[in-house]
Amino acid sequence: MLEIPASGPYHLTNVRLHASLTPGLAAAFDADGFALADIAVADGKISSIVAHRQSNSPAAAADLGGRVVMPCFVDCHTHIDKGHIWPRKPNPNGTFMGALNATGADRAARWSADDVARRMDFSLRSAYAHGTRAMRTHLDSVAPQEEISWPVFETIRETWRGRIELQAACLLGIEGVRDRKWFERLAKRVAAANGVLGVVTYMLPDLEELLDQVFAQAIKHGLDLDFHADETDDISAISLKKIAEAALWNGFEGNILVGHCCSLARQPDLDVLDALDKVAKARLAVVSLPMCNLYLQDRRGDKTTPRWRGVTLLHEMKARGIPVAVASDNTRDPFYAYGDLDMLEVYRMATRILHFDHPVGDWPQAVTSTPAQVMRLDGFGTLAAGGAADFVVFKGRSWTELLSRPESDRIVVRDGRAIERQLPDYAELDDLMVG
Ligand SMILES: Nc1ccnc(=O)[nH]1
């Protein structure tokens, strides 16, 4: 069995690395983007990565036999304030409206600071064990929840610093911006927590004015933006384009991440081209949530069969240079009954749902370096000499091996050492699920 040395510097030899994740590596990459390499680790950092040479590996090196090694994951769109409430608040019919109503009722009745903190910690332990290094969560910020969840988040972010870098974005329907005084207070609260300003956009008559308010607050406080947009099959939902237009006419210079954008995949080609031109020009980044949207979209709650996948047009976006990511989204809550914040599962499912293959190209960046850039996390999501020795050692030696099994026996290395990767037991949350 492979053991990562528990002390001192060490070498890993015969490691399979992907071209898209190892920018500095000069090696003969194969058609799948892989090359064999040798990695040296010292003092929690990668001291060197070189192309594998049979002849001059140090005698004491651990031979990985061609296993794939990837940098730790970056999960840029989650909802760990909602996570794991399913047992006490299931979605009665699996639809989006069912999810909104169930979550709203559970939030009002149950989301005390202790409840939110314990479920968040559970989620973070799972993500950490699976190999996630950084995460952005949305925090439901409909009054009075913002006063409960943001202080909990700030405490947990400190507790987890160094294991998972945490960011938070506020989440509310954009109609909430109509209460200007309250929204200005919320923006100030978000700024005080060094957070990200977020809203859910849909086609309201005053959408443009409301977007201007959101941009004005982001500019005033120097905040990045994070939207939930067009999470629907309704082709008249074009708020992604409206966000791009608002970014352009407000001259916004911060980072903007837009999630979901499901309706775009249903729109006529000319409308799509127009929207994507604007998205590229406004330098928006887009995250698709393939597991949650496969579950939630095209479900009518009437025992009919879904006919489309719910994901947005990531290939067309990437071809235009728009930064694109995939992420976990919800876990075991009314929006998605499953999930464990395992970014390998997200990547595996995305490969099937979104065709991240044949060729794989640089799609692995969608769960690593691209979300890291959107989140302004320098050096995260790549493997490079001088960078942190934060990586995941898989059993698989190829894409077909890596993406066929759950890889429950992966080794997660943080600061050069293999971590204990025990997943939390669901029973820990049982007392929160009664009543
Ligand atoms: N997909 C989602 C939309 C809104 N809120 C959520 O938690 N999830």
CSV table of C-alpha atoms and ligand atoms in Angstrom, one decimal:
chain,number,residue,atom,x,y,z
A,1,MET,CA,0.0,0.0,0.0
A,2,LEU,CA,1.2,3.5,-0.9
A,3,GLU,CA,2.3,5.6,2.2
A,4,ILE,CA,3.0,9.2,2.0
A,5,PRO,CA,6.0,9.8,4.4
A,6,ALA,CA,4.8,11.3,7.7
A,7,SER,CA,7.9,13.4,8.3
A,8,GLY,CA,10.8,14.9,6.4
A,9,PRO,CA,11.1,15.8,2.8
A,10,TYR,CA,10.3,13.1,0.2
A,11,HIS,CA,10.0,12.3,-3.5
A,12,LEU,CA,7.1,10.8,-5.4
A,13,THR,CA,8.0,9.3,-8.7
A,14,ASN,CA,6.0,7.9,-11.7
A,15,VAL,CA,3.2,10.4,-10.9
A,16,ARG,CA,0.6,11.1,-13.7
A,17,LEU,CA,0.0,14.8,-14.1
A,18,HIS,CA,-2.4,16.7,-16.4
A,19,ALA,CA,-1.1,19.4,-18.7
A,20,SER,CA,-3.9,21.8,-17.8
A,21,LEU,CA,-3.0,21.7,-14.1
A,22,THR,CA,0.8,21.9,-14.2
A,23,PRO,CA,1.6,25.1,-16.1
A,24,GLY,CA,5.3,24.9,-15.6
A,25,LEU,CA,5.9,21.3,-16.5
A,26,ALA,CA,7.9,20.6,-19.7
A,27,ALA,CA,7.0,17.0,-20.6
A,28,ALA,CA,5.7,14.9,-23.4
A,29,PHE,CA,2.0,15.0,-22.7
A,30,ASP,CA,-0.2,12.3,-24.4
A,31,ALA,CA,-3.5,12.8,-26.2
A,32,ASP,CA,-5.4,12.6,-22.9
A,33,GLY,CA,-3.2,15.5,-21.6
A,34,PHE,CA,-1.2,13.3,-19.2
A,35,ALA,CA,2.5,12.9,-18.6
A,36,LEU,CA,4.5,11.0,-16.0
A,37,ALA,CA,6.5,13.2,-13.6
A,38,ASP,CA,8.4,13.2,-10.4
A,39,ILE,CA,7.5,15.5,-7.5
A,40,ALA,CA,9.7,16.5,-4.6
A,41,VAL,CA,8.1,17.8,-1.4
A,42,ALA,CA,9.7,19.6,1.5
A,43,ASP,CA,8.5,21.9,4.3
A,44,GLY,CA,4.8,21.6,3.1
A,45,LYS,CA,5.7,22.8,-0.4
A,46,ILE,CA,6.3,21.3,-3.7
A,47,SER,CA,10.1,21.9,-4.2
A,48,SER,CA,10.2,20.6,-7.8
A,49,ILE,CA,8.2,18.9,-10.5
A,50,VAL,CA,10.1,17.4,-13.4
A,51,ALA,CA,9.3,14.9,-16.2
A,52,HIS,CA,9.7,11.3,-15.0
A,53,ARG,CA,13.1,9.8,-15.8
A,54,GLN,CA,13.5,6.2,-14.8
A,55,SER,CA,17.3,6.6,-14.3
A,56,ASN,CA,17.7,9.3,-11.7
A,57,SER,CA,14.9,9.1,-9.1
A,58,PRO,CA,16.3,8.9,-5.6
A,59,ALA,CA,16.3,5.4,-4.1
A,60,ALA,CA,14.0,6.4,-1.3
A,61,ALA,CA,11.3,7.8,-3.7
A,62,ALA,CA,7.8,6.4,-3.4
A,63,ASP,CA,6.8,4.9,-6.8
A,64,LEU,CA,3.2,5.8,-7.6
A,65,GLY,CA,3.0,3.5,-10.5
A,66,GLY,CA,1.4,6.0,-12.8
A,67,ARG,CA,-1.5,7.1,-10.5
A,68,VAL,CA,-3.2,10.4,-11.3
A,69,VAL,CA,-2.4,13.3,-9.0
A,70,MET,CA,-4.4,16.4,-9.1
A,71,PRO,CA,-4.3,19.7,-7.1
A,72,CYS,CA,-6.9,20.0,-4.4
A,73,PHE,CA,-10.3,21.2,-5.6
A,74,VAL,CA,-11.9,24.6,-5.5
A,75,ASP,CA,-15.7,24.5,-5.1
A,76,CYS,CA,-17.0,27.9,-6.0
A,77,HIS,CA,-20.8,27.5,-5.6
A,78,THR,CA,-22.3,25.7,-2.6
A,79,HIS,CA,-25.0,26.2,0.0
A,80,ILE,CA,-23.6,24.8,3.2
A,81,ASP,CA,-26.1,26.8,5.3
A,82,LYS,CA,-28.9,24.6,3.8
A,83,GLY,CA,-27.0,21.3,3.7
A,84,HIS,CA,-28.3,18.1,5.3
A,85,ILE,CA,-31.8,19.3,6.3
A,86,TRP,CA,-33.4,16.7,4.0
A,87,PRO,CA,-34.3,14.2,6.7
A,88,ARG,CA,-36.4,16.9,8.5
A,89,LYS,CA,-37.5,18.8,5.4
A,90,PRO,CA,-37.7,16.8,2.2
A,91,ASN,CA,-38.9,18.3,-1.0
A,92,PRO,CA,-42.5,16.9,-1.5
A,93,ASN,CA,-42.3,16.6,-5.3
A,94,GLY,CA,-38.7,17.4,-6.2
A,95,THR,CA,-39.5,20.6,-8.1
A,96,PHE,CA,-37.9,24.0,-7.8
A,97,MET,CA,-41.0,25.6,-6.2
A,98,GLY,CA,-41.1,22.6,-3.8
A,99,ALA,CA,-37.5,23.4,-2.9
A,100,LEU,CA,-38.1,27.1,-2.3
A,101,ASN,CA,-41.2,26.6,-0.2
A,102,ALA,CA,-39.7,23.7,1.9
A,103,THR,CA,-36.4,25.6,2.5
A,104,GLY,CA,-38.2,28.8,3.4
A,105,ALA,CA,-40.3,27.0,6.0
A,106,ASP,CA,-37.3,25.2,7.5
A,107,ARG,CA,-35.3,28.4,7.6
A,108,ALA,CA,-37.9,30.3,9.5
A,109,ALA,CA,-38.5,27.5,12.0
A,110,ARG,CA,-35.1,25.9,12.6
A,111,TRP,CA,-32.0,27.9,11.4
A,112,SER,CA,-30.6,29.0,14.8
A,113,ALA,CA,-26.9,29.8,15.0
A,114,ASP,CA,-26.2,26.3,16.5
A,115,ASP,CA,-28.2,24.5,13.8
A,116,VAL,CA,-26.5,26.4,11.0
A,117,ALA,CA,-23.0,26.0,12.6
A,118,ARG,CA,-23.3,22.3,13.1
A,119,ARG,CA,-24.5,21.5,9.6
A,120,MET,CA,-21.9,23.8,8.1
A,121,ASP,CA,-19.1,22.1,10.0
A,122,PHE,CA,-20.4,18.7,8.9
A,123,SER,CA,-20.3,19.8,5.3
A,124,LEU,CA,-16.8,21.2,5.6
A,125,ARG,CA,-15.5,18.0,7.1
A,126,SER,CA,-16.9,16.1,4.2
A,127,ALA,CA,-15.5,18.5,1.6
A,128,TYR,CA,-12.1,18.4,3.3
A,129,ALA,CA,-12.0,14.6,3.4
A,130,HIS,CA,-12.7,14.5,-0.3
A,131,GLY,CA,-9.9,16.9,-1.1
A,132,THR,CA,-11.4,20.4,-1.3
A,133,ARG,CA,-9.1,23.3,-0.5
A,134,ALA,CA,-11.3,26.3,-1.0
A,135,MET,CA,-15.1,26.9,-1.1
A,136,ARG,CA,-17.6,29.6,-1.7
A,137,THR,CA,-21.0,29.2,0.0
A,138,HIS,CA,-24.1,31.3,-0.5
A,139,LEU,CA,-25.9,32.3,2.7
A,140,ASP,CA,-29.6,32.7,2.6
A,141,SER,CA,-29.8,36.4,3.7
A,142,VAL,CA,-33.6,37.0,3.8
A,143,ALA,CA,-34.3,39.0,7.1
A,144,PRO,CA,-33.8,38.0,9.8
A,145,GLN,CA,-31.5,35.1,8.7
A,146,GLU,CA,-28.6,37.4,7.7
A,147,GLU,CA,-28.2,38.4,11.4
A,148,ILE,CA,-27.8,34.7,12.3
A,149,SER,CA,-25.9,33.2,9.5
A,150,TRP,CA,-23.2,35.8,8.8
A,151,PRO,CA,-21.7,35.8,12.3
A,152,VAL,CA,-21.7,31.9,12.3
A,153,PHE,CA,-19.9,32.0,8.9
A,154,GLU,CA,-17.3,34.4,10.2
A,155,THR,CA,-16.5,32.2,13.1
A,156,ILE,CA,-16.4,29.0,11.0
A,157,ARG,CA,-14.2,30.7,8.4
A,158,GLU,CA,-11.6,31.3,11.1
A,159,THR,CA,-11.9,27.8,12.5
A,160,TRP,CA,-11.3,26.3,9.0
A,161,ARG,CA,-8.6,28.7,7.8
A,162,GLY,CA,-5.7,26.7,6.5
A,163,ARG,CA,-7.8,23.7,5.8
A,164,ILE,CA,-10.6,25.2,3.7
A,165,GLU,CA,-10.4,28.8,2.6
A,166,LEU,CA,-14.0,29.9,2.8
A,167,GLN,CA,-15.9,32.7,1.1
A,168,ALA,CA,-19.6,33.7,1.4
A,169,ALA,CA,-22.0,35.5,-0.8
A,170,CYS,CA,-25.4,36.7,0.4
A,171,LEU,CA,-28.5,35.1,-1.3
A,172,LEU,CA,-31.9,36.7,-1.7
A,173,GLY,CA,-34.3,37.2,-4.5
A,174,ILE,CA,-33.5,40.5,-6.3
A,175,GLU,CA,-36.9,41.8,-5.4
A,176,GLY,CA,-35.5,42.2,-1.9
A,177,VAL,CA,-33.3,45.0,-3.3
A,178,ARG,CA,-36.5,47.2,-3.6
A,179,ASP,CA,-36.2,47.7,0.2
A,180,ARG,CA,-33.3,50.0,-0.4
A,181,LYS,CA,-32.5,50.8,3.2
A,182,TRP,CA,-32.4,47.2,4.2
A,183,PHE,CA,-30.3,46.2,1.1
A,184,GLU,CA,-27.8,48.9,1.8
A,185,ARG,CA,-27.5,47.6,5.4
A,186,LEU,CA,-27.0,44.1,4.0
A,187,ALA,CA,-24.3,45.2,1.6
A,188,LYS,CA,-22.5,46.9,4.5
A,189,ARG,CA,-22.8,43.7,6.5
A,190,VAL,CA,-21.4,41.7,3.7
A,191,ALA,CA,-18.5,44.1,3.2
A,192,ALA,CA,-17.7,44.0,6.9
A,193,ALA,CA,-17.4,40.2,6.6
A,194,ASN,CA,-15.2,40.5,3.5
A,195,GLY,CA,-17.9,38.7,1.6
A,196,VAL,CA,-19.4,38.7,-1.9
A,197,LEU,CA,-22.6,40.5,-2.9
A,198,GLY,CA,-25.1,38.0,-4.4
A,199,VAL,CA,-28.7,37.9,-5.5
A,200,VAL,CA,-31.1,35.7,-7.5
A,201,THR,CA,-32.2,37.3,-10.8
A,202,TYR,CA,-35.3,36.7,-12.8
A,203,MET,CA,-37.5,38.6,-15.2
A,204,LEU,CA,-39.1,41.3,-13.1
A,205,PRO,CA,-40.4,44.5,-14.8
A,206,ASP,CA,-37.9,46.6,-12.8
A,207,LEU,CA,-34.9,44.1,-13.2
A,208,GLU,CA,-32.6,46.7,-14.8
A,209,GLU,CA,-33.2,49.3,-12.0
A,210,LEU,CA,-32.7,46.6,-9.4
A,211,LEU,CA,-29.4,45.4,-11.0
A,212,ASP,CA,-28.2,49.0,-11.0
A,213,GLN,CA,-28.8,49.1,-7.2
A,214,VAL,CA,-26.8,45.9,-6.8
A,215,PHE,CA,-23.9,47.2,-8.9
A,216,ALA,CA,-24.0,50.5,-7.1
A,217,GLN,CA,-23.6,48.8,-3.7
A,218,ALA,CA,-20.9,46.5,-5.0
A,219,ILE,CA,-19.0,49.5,-6.4
A,220,LYS,CA,-19.5,51.5,-3.2
A,221,HIS,CA,-18.1,48.7,-1.0
A,222,GLY,CA,-15.5,47.2,-3.4
A,223,LEU,CA,-17.3,43.9,-3.5
A,224,ASP,CA,-17.2,41.1,-6.1
A,225,LEU,CA,-20.6,39.8,-7.4
A,226,ASP,CA,-22.2,36.4,-7.5
A,227,PHE,CA,-25.5,35.8,-9.2
A,228,HIS,CA,-28.0,33.0,-9.4
A,229,ALA,CA,-29.5,33.5,-12.9
A,230,ASP,CA,-32.2,31.9,-15.0
A,231,GLU,CA,-32.5,28.6,-13.2
A,232,THR,CA,-35.5,27.7,-15.3
A,233,ASP,CA,-36.5,26.2,-18.6
A,234,ASP,CA,-38.4,29.3,-19.5
A,235,ILE,CA,-36.8,30.7,-22.7
A,236,SER,CA,-38.0,34.2,-21.9
A,237,ALA,CA,-35.5,34.2,-18.9
A,238,ILE,CA,-32.6,36.4,-20.1
A,239,SER,CA,-31.2,37.8,-16.9
A,240,LEU,CA,-27.7,36.5,-17.8
A,241,LYS,CA,-27.7,39.0,-20.6
A,242,LYS,CA,-29.2,41.7,-18.4
A,243,ILE,CA,-26.4,41.2,-15.9
A,244,ALA,CA,-23.7,41.5,-18.6
A,245,GLU,CA,-25.4,44.7,-19.9
A,246,ALA,CA,-25.5,46.1,-16.4
A,247,ALA,CA,-21.9,45.3,-15.8
A,248,LEU,CA,-20.9,47.1,-19.0
A,249,TRP,CA,-23.0,50.3,-18.4
A,250,ASN,CA,-21.9,50.5,-14.8
A,251,GLY,CA,-18.3,50.1,-15.7
A,252,PHE,CA,-17.9,47.4,-13.1
A,253,GLU,CA,-14.3,46.3,-12.5
A,254,GLY,CA,-14.7,43.5,-9.9
A,255,ASN,CA,-15.1,39.8,-10.5
A,256,ILE,CA,-18.6,38.6,-11.5
A,257,LEU,CA,-19.6,34.9,-11.2
A,258,VAL,CA,-23.0,33.9,-12.6
A,259,GLY,CA,-24.5,30.5,-11.7
A,260,HIS,CA,-27.0,28.2,-13.4
A,261,CYS,CA,-28.0,30.1,-16.6
A,262,CYS,CA,-30.2,27.0,-17.5
A,263,SER,CA,-32.6,28.8,-19.9
A,264,LEU,CA,-29.8,29.8,-22.2
A,265,ALA,CA,-29.5,26.1,-23.3
A,266,ARG,CA,-33.1,26.3,-24.6
A,267,GLN,CA,-32.9,29.6,-26.5
A,268,PRO,CA,-32.6,30.1,-30.3
A,269,ASP,CA,-29.0,30.3,-31.6
A,270,LEU,CA,-29.1,34.0,-32.5
A,271,ASP,CA,-30.3,35.0,-29.0
A,272,VAL,CA,-27.5,32.7,-27.5
A,273,LEU,CA,-24.9,34.4,-29.7
A,274,ASP,CA,-26.0,37.9,-28.6
A,275,ALA,CA,-26.0,36.9,-24.9
A,276,LEU,CA,-22.5,35.3,-25.1
A,277,ASP,CA,-21.0,38.3,-26.9
A,278,LYS,CA,-22.1,40.4,-24.0
A,279,VAL,CA,-21.1,37.9,-21.3
A,280,ALA,CA,-17.6,37.8,-22.8
A,281,LYS,CA,-17.3,41.5,-23.3
A,282,ALA,CA,-18.4,42.1,-19.6
A,283,ARG,CA,-15.8,39.5,-18.5
A,284,LEU,CA,-18.4,37.4,-16.6
A,285,ALA,CA,-17.5,33.9,-15.4
A,286,VAL,CA,-20.1,31.2,-15.4
A,287,VAL,CA,-20.5,28.2,-13.1
A,288,SER,CA,-22.8,25.3,-14.0
A,289,LEU,CA,-24.2,23.1,-11.3
A,290,PRO,CA,-24.7,19.8,-13.2
A,291,MET,CA,-25.9,17.5,-10.4
A,292,CYS,CA,-28.4,19.9,-8.8
A,293,ASN,CA,-29.7,21.1,-12.2
A,294,LEU,CA,-30.0,17.5,-13.6
A,295,TYR,CA,-32.2,16.8,-10.5
A,296,LEU,CA,-34.3,20.0,-10.4
A,297,GLN,CA,-34.7,21.0,-14.0
A,298,ASP,CA,-37.3,19.5,-16.4
A,299,ARG,CA,-39.2,18.0,-13.4
A,300,ARG,CA,-42.9,18.8,-13.3
A,301,GLY,CA,-43.8,16.7,-10.4
A,302,ASP,CA,-46.2,14.7,-12.5
A,303,LYS,CA,-44.3,11.4,-13.2
A,304,THR,CA,-43.2,12.5,-16.7
A,305,THR,CA,-39.7,11.8,-17.9
A,306,PRO,CA,-37.1,14.7,-18.1
A,307,ARG,CA,-35.9,15.5,-21.6
A,308,TRP,CA,-33.1,17.9,-21.1
A,309,ARG,CA,-30.1,18.1,-18.8
A,310,GLY,CA,-30.4,21.5,-17.1
A,311,VAL,CA,-26.9,22.6,-17.7
A,312,THR,CA,-25.8,25.8,-19.5
A,313,LEU,CA,-23.7,26.2,-22.7
A,314,LEU,CA,-20.3,25.7,-21.2
A,315,HIS,CA,-18.5,24.6,-24.3
A,316,GLU,CA,-19.7,27.6,-26.3
A,317,MET,CA,-18.7,29.9,-23.5
A,318,LYS,CA,-15.3,28.4,-23.1
A,319,ALA,CA,-14.7,28.7,-26.9
A,320,ARG,CA,-15.2,32.4,-26.5
A,321,GLY,CA,-12.8,32.7,-23.6
A,322,ILE,CA,-15.4,33.0,-20.9
A,323,PRO,CA,-14.1,31.4,-17.7
A,324,VAL,CA,-16.3,28.4,-16.9
A,325,ALA,CA,-16.5,26.2,-13.8
A,326,VAL,CA,-18.6,23.5,-12.3
A,327,ALA,CA,-19.5,23.1,-8.6
A,328,SER,CA,-21.4,21.2,-6.0
A,329,ASP,CA,-24.4,23.4,-5.3
A,330,ASN,CA,-26.8,21.9,-2.8
A,331,THR,CA,-26.3,18.8,-0.7
A,332,ARG,CA,-29.0,16.8,0.9
A,333,ASP,CA,-31.5,19.6,1.1
A,334,PRO,CA,-34.8,20.3,-0.8
A,335,PHE,CA,-32.9,21.6,-3.8
A,336,TYR,CA,-31.0,18.3,-4.2
A,337,ALA,CA,-31.6,15.2,-2.1
A,338,TYR,CA,-28.1,13.9,-2.5
A,339,GLY,CA,-24.5,15.0,-2.7
A,340,ASP,CA,-21.5,15.2,-0.3
A,341,LEU,CA,-19.3,18.1,-1.6
A,342,ASP,CA,-17.1,15.7,-3.4
A,343,MET,CA,-15.6,17.6,-6.3
A,344,LEU,CA,-14.4,14.4,-8.0
A,345,GLU,CA,-18.1,13.3,-8.1
A,346,VAL,CA,-19.0,16.7,-9.6
A,347,TYR,CA,-16.2,16.3,-12.2
A,348,ARG,CA,-17.3,12.7,-13.0
A,349,MET,CA,-20.9,13.7,-13.4
A,350,ALA,CA,-20.0,16.8,-15.4
A,351,THR,CA,-18.0,14.6,-17.7
A,352,ARG,CA,-21.1,12.6,-18.5
A,353,ILE,CA,-23.7,15.4,-18.4
A,354,LEU,CA,-21.6,18.1,-20.1
A,355,HIS,CA,-19.3,16.0,-22.2
A,356,PHE,CA,-16.0,17.0,-20.7
A,357,ASP,CA,-14.3,14.4,-22.8
A,358,HIS,CA,-13.0,13.3,-26.2
A,359,PRO,CA,-11.0,15.4,-25.9
A,360,VAL,CA,-10.7,16.2,-22.2
A,361,GLY,CA,-8.6,19.3,-23.2
A,362,ASP,CA,-8.4,21.7,-20.2
A,363,TRP,CA,-11.7,20.8,-18.6
A,364,PRO,CA,-10.0,19.8,-15.3
A,365,GLN,CA,-9.5,23.5,-14.8
A,366,ALA,CA,-13.2,23.8,-14.2
A,367,VAL,CA,-12.9,22.3,-10.7
A,368,THR,CA,-9.5,23.8,-9.9
A,369,SER,CA,-7.7,26.8,-11.3
A,370,THR,CA,-10.7,28.6,-13.0
A,371,PRO,CA,-12.8,28.8,-9.8
A,372,ALA,CA,-9.6,29.8,-8.0
A,373,GLN,CA,-9.1,32.7,-10.3
A,374,VAL,CA,-12.8,33.8,-9.9
A,375,MET,CA,-12.3,33.6,-6.2
A,376,ARG,CA,-9.0,35.5,-6.3
A,377,LEU,CA,-7.1,32.6,-4.7
A,378,ASP,CA,-3.6,32.9,-6.1
A,379,GLY,CA,-1.8,29.6,-6.6
A,380,PHE,CA,-4.8,27.5,-5.8
A,381,GLY,CA,-5.9,24.8,-8.2
A,382,THR,CA,-2.5,24.1,-9.9
A,383,LEU,CA,0.6,22.1,-9.1
A,384,ALA,CA,3.8,24.1,-9.4
A,385,ALA,CA,7.3,24.2,-7.8
A,386,GLY,CA,7.1,26.7,-4.9
A,387,GLY,CA,3.4,26.1,-4.4
A,388,ALA,CA,1.7,24.4,-1.5
A,389,ALA,CA,1.9,20.6,-1.5
A,390,ASP,CA,-1.9,20.3,-1.5
A,391,PHE,CA,-2.9,17.5,-3.8
A,392,VAL,CA,-5.0,14.3,-4.2
A,393,VAL,CA,-3.5,11.0,-5.1
A,394,PHE,CA,-6.0,8.8,-6.9
A,395,LYS,CA,-5.9,5.0,-7.7
A,396,GLY,CA,-6.9,5.7,-11.4
A,397,ARG,CA,-4.1,5.9,-13.9
A,398,SER,CA,-6.2,7.2,-16.8
A,399,TRP,CA,-9.5,9.1,-17.3
A,400,THR,CA,-11.4,5.9,-17.7
A,401,GLU,CA,-10.0,4.4,-14.5
A,402,LEU,CA,-10.3,7.7,-12.5
A,403,LEU,CA,-13.9,8.4,-13.6
A,404,SER,CA,-15.3,4.9,-13.2
A,405,ARG,CA,-15.0,4.4,-9.5
A,406,PRO,CA,-15.8,6.6,-6.5
A,407,GLU,CA,-12.1,6.7,-5.5
A,408,SER,CA,-13.1,6.4,-1.9
A,409,ASP,CA,-9.6,5.3,-1.2
A,410,ARG,CA,-7.9,8.4,-2.6
A,411,ILE,CA,-5.1,10.0,-0.5
A,412,VAL,CA,-5.5,13.7,0.3
A,413,VAL,CA,-2.2,15.5,0.9
A,414,ARG,CA,-2.3,18.9,2.7
A,415,ASP,CA,0.9,20.8,3.4
A,416,GLY,CA,2.8,17.7,2.3
A,417,ARG,CA,1.2,15.2,4.7
A,418,ALA,CA,-1.6,12.7,4.1
A,419,ILE,CA,-4.7,13.9,6.1
A,420,GLU,CA,-7.0,11.7,8.2
A,421,ARG,CA,-10.0,11.5,5.8
A,422,GLN,CA,-12.8,10.1,7.9
A,423,LEU,CA,-16.2,11.2,6.7
A,424,PRO,CA,-18.5,12.5,9.4
A,425,ASP,CA,-21.2,10.1,10.4
A,426,TYR,CA,-24.8,11.1,9.5
A,427,ALA,CA,-26.0,10.1,13.0
A,428,GLU,CA,-24.1,13.1,14.4
A,429,LEU,CA,-26.9,15.3,13.0
A,430,ASP,CA,-29.8,13.1,14.1
A,431,ASP,CA,-30.7,15.3,17.1
A,432,LEU,CA,-31.2,18.3,14.7
A,433,MET,CA,-33.5,16.3,12.5
A,434,VAL,CA,-36.2,15.4,15.0
A,435,GLY,CA,-39.6,17.2,15.2
B,1,LIG,N1,-30.2,25.8,-6.9
B,1,LIG,C1,-30.5,26.7,-5.9
B,1,LIG,C2,-31.2,27.9,-6.1
B,1,LIG,C3,-31.5,28.7,-5.0
B,1,LIG,N2,-31.1,28.3,-3.8
B,1,LIG,C4,-30.5,27.1,-3.6
B,1,LIG,O1,-30.1,26.8,-2.5
B,1,LIG,N3,-30.2,26.3,-4.6
